[in-house]
Amino acid sequence: MPFAHPLRDAKVTVLRTVLLAACGLGLAGCDAIDSINPFASEKYKTEVVPDVPPNKLYSQGLAKLEDRDYEGATKKFDDLDKQYAYSDWSRKAVLMTAYSNYEGGRYEDAITASKRYLQRHPGSKDAAYAQYLLAMSHYKQIPDVTRDQDRSEKALVALTELVQKYPTSEYAADAKAKIQITRDQLAGKEMEIGRYYLERRNFPAAINRFRDVVSKYQTTRHVEEALERLAEAYMALGIAGEAQTAAAVLGHNFPDSPWYKDAYNLLQSGGLQPREEKASWISKAFRGVIGMDTRTAEAQ
């Protein structure tokens, strides 16, 4: 006879008792178990969400816009795009998503939606507006001149693309005005860095910054100061010819500028007069070798 283990036999007896009790209870046992199950009352049900007609979704999005609920409007237009993909309603929805995000100050989302629209519908009648929303979303994020101007560069690219691709659109005139403002911002940043180097007597580095302003941003308000600062830097380096040319070009193009008076006095203090050297890069910049000067083009 095998050895009986009292503890093991007791456990087997208990287990058999529980199993028999469970079988005997039947449904009553199940009810008892359900009574201690906190999720027993939650039965999974498959819900079929009825399709909302596209015109109704669109109207709901417009209503949210009217209420200035831009996040809610974006959700409605997103739903419209997803539920009616590849339809004309989808095209409208993506554009309105960009607009809703723009109006709500969610510029990065507006940029994403605008790009998506332009990728899907580059030849549509609203492509110019999508490009405008893209450009303006960058433009609205331009920081002050003391900070990095990466956003200004992106705004300039997007605005320029708008004018080039859609020159007859109703947004072209505004884009041109904002291009000038953006270019002025970029020139201002170059001037700030140039002055920084000039104050620390790092004249070559300063000249490089002022040169960018003269070469790239001649139509901005900063070009007068840039020419005077070039005269300062070149005088400090003992490069009299370039200093004289900078002052001469400044005086010829902006004779009433206070910056010209400063440049003139600076040269006189060194026994020099403004005198333009035609071979100088400064002279070439204003004669059209570096970026065609409109005055020279008209004279020709």
JSON list of N, CA and C in Angstrom, two decimals, residues 54-55 58 77 80-81 83-96 117 120-121 124-126:
[
{"chain": "A", "resi": 54, "resn": "PRO", "atom": "N", "xyz": [-21.48, 64.26, -46.59]},
{"chain": "A", "resi": 54, "resn": "PRO", "atom": "CA", "xyz": [-20.33, 65.17, -46.67]},
{"chain": "A", "resi": 54, "resn": "PRO", "atom": "C", "xyz": [-20.71, 66.64, -46.54]},
{"chain": "A", "resi": 55, "resn": "ASN", "atom": "N", "xyz": [-21.84, 67.00, -47.14]},
{"chain": "A", "resi": 55, "resn": "ASN", "atom": "CA", "xyz": [-22.23, 68.41, -47.06]},
{"chain": "A", "resi": 55, "resn": "ASN", "atom": "C", "xyz": [-22.57, 68.81, -45.63]},
{"chain": "A", "resi": 58, "resn": "TYR", "atom": "N", "xyz": [-19.26, 69.23, -43.74]},
{"chain": "A", "resi": 58, "resn": "TYR", "atom": "CA", "xyz": [-18.66, 70.50, -44.17]},
{"chain": "A", "resi": 58, "resn": "TYR", "atom": "C", "xyz": [-19.36, 71.68, -43.49]},
{"chain": "A", "resi": 77, "resn": "PHE", "atom": "N", "xyz": [-13.35, 68.88, -40.41]},
{"chain": "A", "resi": 77, "resn": "PHE", "atom": "CA", "xyz": [-12.77, 68.82, -41.76]},
{"chain": "A", "resi": 77, "resn": "PHE", "atom": "C", "xyz": [-11.86, 67.60, -41.91]},
{"chain": "A", "resi": 80, "resn": "LEU", "atom": "N", "xyz": [-14.12, 64.72, -42.53]},
{"chain": "A", "resi": 80, "resn": "LEU", "atom": "CA", "xyz": [-14.61, 64.78, -43.90]},
{"chain": "A", "resi": 80, "resn": "LEU", "atom": "C", "xyz": [-13.56, 64.25, -44.88]},
{"chain": "A", "resi": 81, "resn": "ASP", "atom": "N", "xyz": [-12.33, 64.62, -44.66]},
{"chain": "A", "resi": 81, "resn": "ASP", "atom": "CA", "xyz": [-11.24, 64.16, -45.53]},
{"chain": "A", "resi": 81, "resn": "ASP", "atom": "C", "xyz": [-11.07, 62.64, -45.45]},
{"chain": "A", "resi": 83, "resn": "GLN", "atom": "N", "xyz": [-13.35, 60.32, -44.33]},
{"chain": "A", "resi": 83, "resn": "GLN", "atom": "CA", "xyz": [-14.53, 59.55, -44.71]},
{"chain": "A", "resi": 83, "resn": "GLN", "atom": "C", "xyz": [-14.83, 59.62, -46.21]},
{"chain": "A", "resi": 84, "resn": "TYR", "atom": "N", "xyz": [-14.39, 60.69, -46.84]},
{"chain": "A", "resi": 84, "resn": "TYR", "atom": "CA", "xyz": [-14.67, 60.86, -48.27]},
{"chain": "A", "resi": 84, "resn": "TYR", "atom": "C", "xyz": [-13.38, 61.13, -49.04]},
{"chain": "A", "resi": 85, "resn": "ALA", "atom": "N", "xyz": [-12.39, 60.29, -48.78]},
{"chain": "A", "resi": 85, "resn": "ALA", "atom": "CA", "xyz": [-11.08, 60.46, -49.40]},
{"chain": "A", "resi": 85, "resn": "ALA", "atom": "C", "xyz": [-11.19, 60.41, -50.92]},
{"chain": "A", "resi": 86, "resn": "TYR", "atom": "N", "xyz": [-10.32, 61.17, -51.56]},
{"chain": "A", "resi": 86, "resn": "TYR", "atom": "CA", "xyz": [-10.21, 61.20, -53.03]},
{"chain": "A", "resi": 86, "resn": "TYR", "atom": "C", "xyz": [-11.44, 61.80, -53.72]},
{"chain": "A", "resi": 87, "resn": "SER", "atom": "N", "xyz": [-12.28, 62.45, -52.96]},
{"chain": "A", "resi": 87, "resn": "SER", "atom": "CA", "xyz": [-13.44, 63.13, -53.55]},
{"chain": "A", "resi": 87, "resn": "SER", "atom": "C", "xyz": [-13.18, 64.63, -53.56]},
{"chain": "A", "resi": 88, "resn": "ASP", "atom": "N", "xyz": [-14.08, 65.36, -54.20]},
{"chain": "A", "resi": 88, "resn": "ASP", "atom": "CA", "xyz": [-13.95, 66.82, -54.20]},
{"chain": "A", "resi": 88, "resn": "ASP", "atom": "C", "xyz": [-14.17, 67.36, -52.80]},
{"chain": "A", "resi": 89, "resn": "TRP", "atom": "N", "xyz": [-14.96, 66.66, -52.01]},
{"chain": "A", "resi": 89, "resn": "TRP", "atom": "CA", "xyz": [-15.15, 67.07, -50.62]},
{"chain": "A", "resi": 89, "resn": "TRP", "atom": "C", "xyz": [-13.84, 66.96, -49.84]},
{"chain": "A", "resi": 90, "resn": "SER", "atom": "N", "xyz": [-13.07, 65.95, -50.14]},
{"chain": "A", "resi": 90, "resn": "SER", "atom": "CA", "xyz": [-11.77, 65.78, -49.50]},
{"chain": "A", "resi": 90, "resn": "SER", "atom": "C", "xyz": [-10.85, 66.95, -49.83]},
{"chain": "A", "resi": 91, "resn": "ARG", "atom": "N", "xyz": [-10.87, 67.36, -51.09]},
{"chain": "A", "resi": 91, "resn": "ARG", "atom": "CA", "xyz": [-10.04, 68.50, -51.51]},
{"chain": "A", "resi": 91, "resn": "ARG", "atom": "C", "xyz": [-10.42, 69.76, -50.72]},
{"chain": "A", "resi": 92, "resn": "LYS", "atom": "N", "xyz": [-11.70, 70.01, -50.60]},
{"chain": "A", "resi": 92, "resn": "LYS", "atom": "CA", "xyz": [-12.16, 71.18, -49.83]},
{"chain": "A", "resi": 92, "resn": "LYS", "atom": "C", "xyz": [-11.78, 71.05, -48.36]},
{"chain": "A", "resi": 93, "resn": "ALA", "atom": "N", "xyz": [-11.89, 69.84, -47.85]},
{"chain": "A", "resi": 93, "resn": "ALA", "atom": "CA", "xyz": [-11.63, 69.61, -46.43]},
{"chain": "A", "resi": 93, "resn": "ALA", "atom": "C", "xyz": [-10.19, 69.89, -46.06]},
{"chain": "A", "resi": 94, "resn": "VAL", "atom": "N", "xyz": [-9.26, 69.46, -46.91]},
{"chain": "A", "resi": 94, "resn": "VAL", "atom": "CA", "xyz": [-7.84, 69.68, -46.61]},
{"chain": "A", "resi": 94, "resn": "VAL", "atom": "C", "xyz": [-7.52, 71.18, -46.59]},
{"chain": "A", "resi": 95, "resn": "LEU", "atom": "N", "xyz": [-8.08, 71.91, -47.55]},
{"chain": "A", "resi": 95, "resn": "LEU", "atom": "CA", "xyz": [-7.85, 73.35, -47.58]},
{"chain": "A", "resi": 95, "resn": "LEU", "atom": "C", "xyz": [-8.44, 74.03, -46.35]},
{"chain": "A", "resi": 96, "resn": "MET", "atom": "N", "xyz": [-9.62, 73.62, -45.95]},
{"chain": "A", "resi": 96, "resn": "MET", "atom": "CA", "xyz": [-10.25, 74.22, -44.78]},
{"chain": "A", "resi": 96, "resn": "MET", "atom": "C", "xyz": [-9.55, 73.79, -43.49]},
{"chain": "A", "resi": 117, "resn": "TYR", "atom": "N", "xyz": [-2.22, 69.70, -49.33]},
{"chain": "A", "resi": 117, "resn": "TYR", "atom": "CA", "xyz": [-3.11, 70.16, -50.40]},
{"chain": "A", "resi": 117, "resn": "TYR", "atom": "C", "xyz": [-2.33, 70.38, -51.69]},
{"chain": "A", "resi": 120, "resn": "ARG", "atom": "N", "xyz": [-1.39, 67.14, -53.38]},
{"chain": "A", "resi": 120, "resn": "ARG", "atom": "CA", "xyz": [-2.51, 66.42, -53.98]},
{"chain": "A", "resi": 120, "resn": "ARG", "atom": "C", "xyz": [-3.15, 67.17, -55.15]},
{"chain": "A", "resi": 121, "resn": "HIS", "atom": "N", "xyz": [-3.20, 68.49, -55.02]},
{"chain": "A", "resi": 121, "resn": "HIS", "atom": "CA", "xyz": [-3.95, 69.29, -56.00]},
{"chain": "A", "resi": 121, "resn": "HIS", "atom": "C", "xyz": [-3.14, 70.50, -56.49]},
{"chain": "A", "resi": 124, "resn": "SER", "atom": "N", "xyz": [-5.07, 72.94, -58.97]},
{"chain": "A", "resi": 124, "resn": "SER", "atom": "CA", "xyz": [-6.44, 73.38, -58.67]},
{"chain": "A", "resi": 124, "resn": "SER", "atom": "C", "xyz": [-6.53, 74.89, -58.59]},
{"chain": "A", "resi": 125, "resn": "LYS", "atom": "N", "xyz": [-7.76, 75.38, -58.67]},
{"chain": "A", "resi": 125, "resn": "LYS", "atom": "CA", "xyz": [-7.98, 76.83, -58.62]},
{"chain": "A", "resi": 125, "resn": "LYS", "atom": "C", "xyz": [-7.64, 77.42, -57.26]},
{"chain": "A", "resi": 126, "resn": "ASP", "atom": "N", "xyz": [-7.59, 76.59, -56.22]},
{"chain": "A", "resi": 126, "resn": "ASP", "atom": "CA", "xyz": [-7.28, 77.08, -54.87]},
{"chain": "A", "resi": 126, "resn": "ASP", "atom": "C", "xyz": [-5.83, 76.85, -54.47]}
]
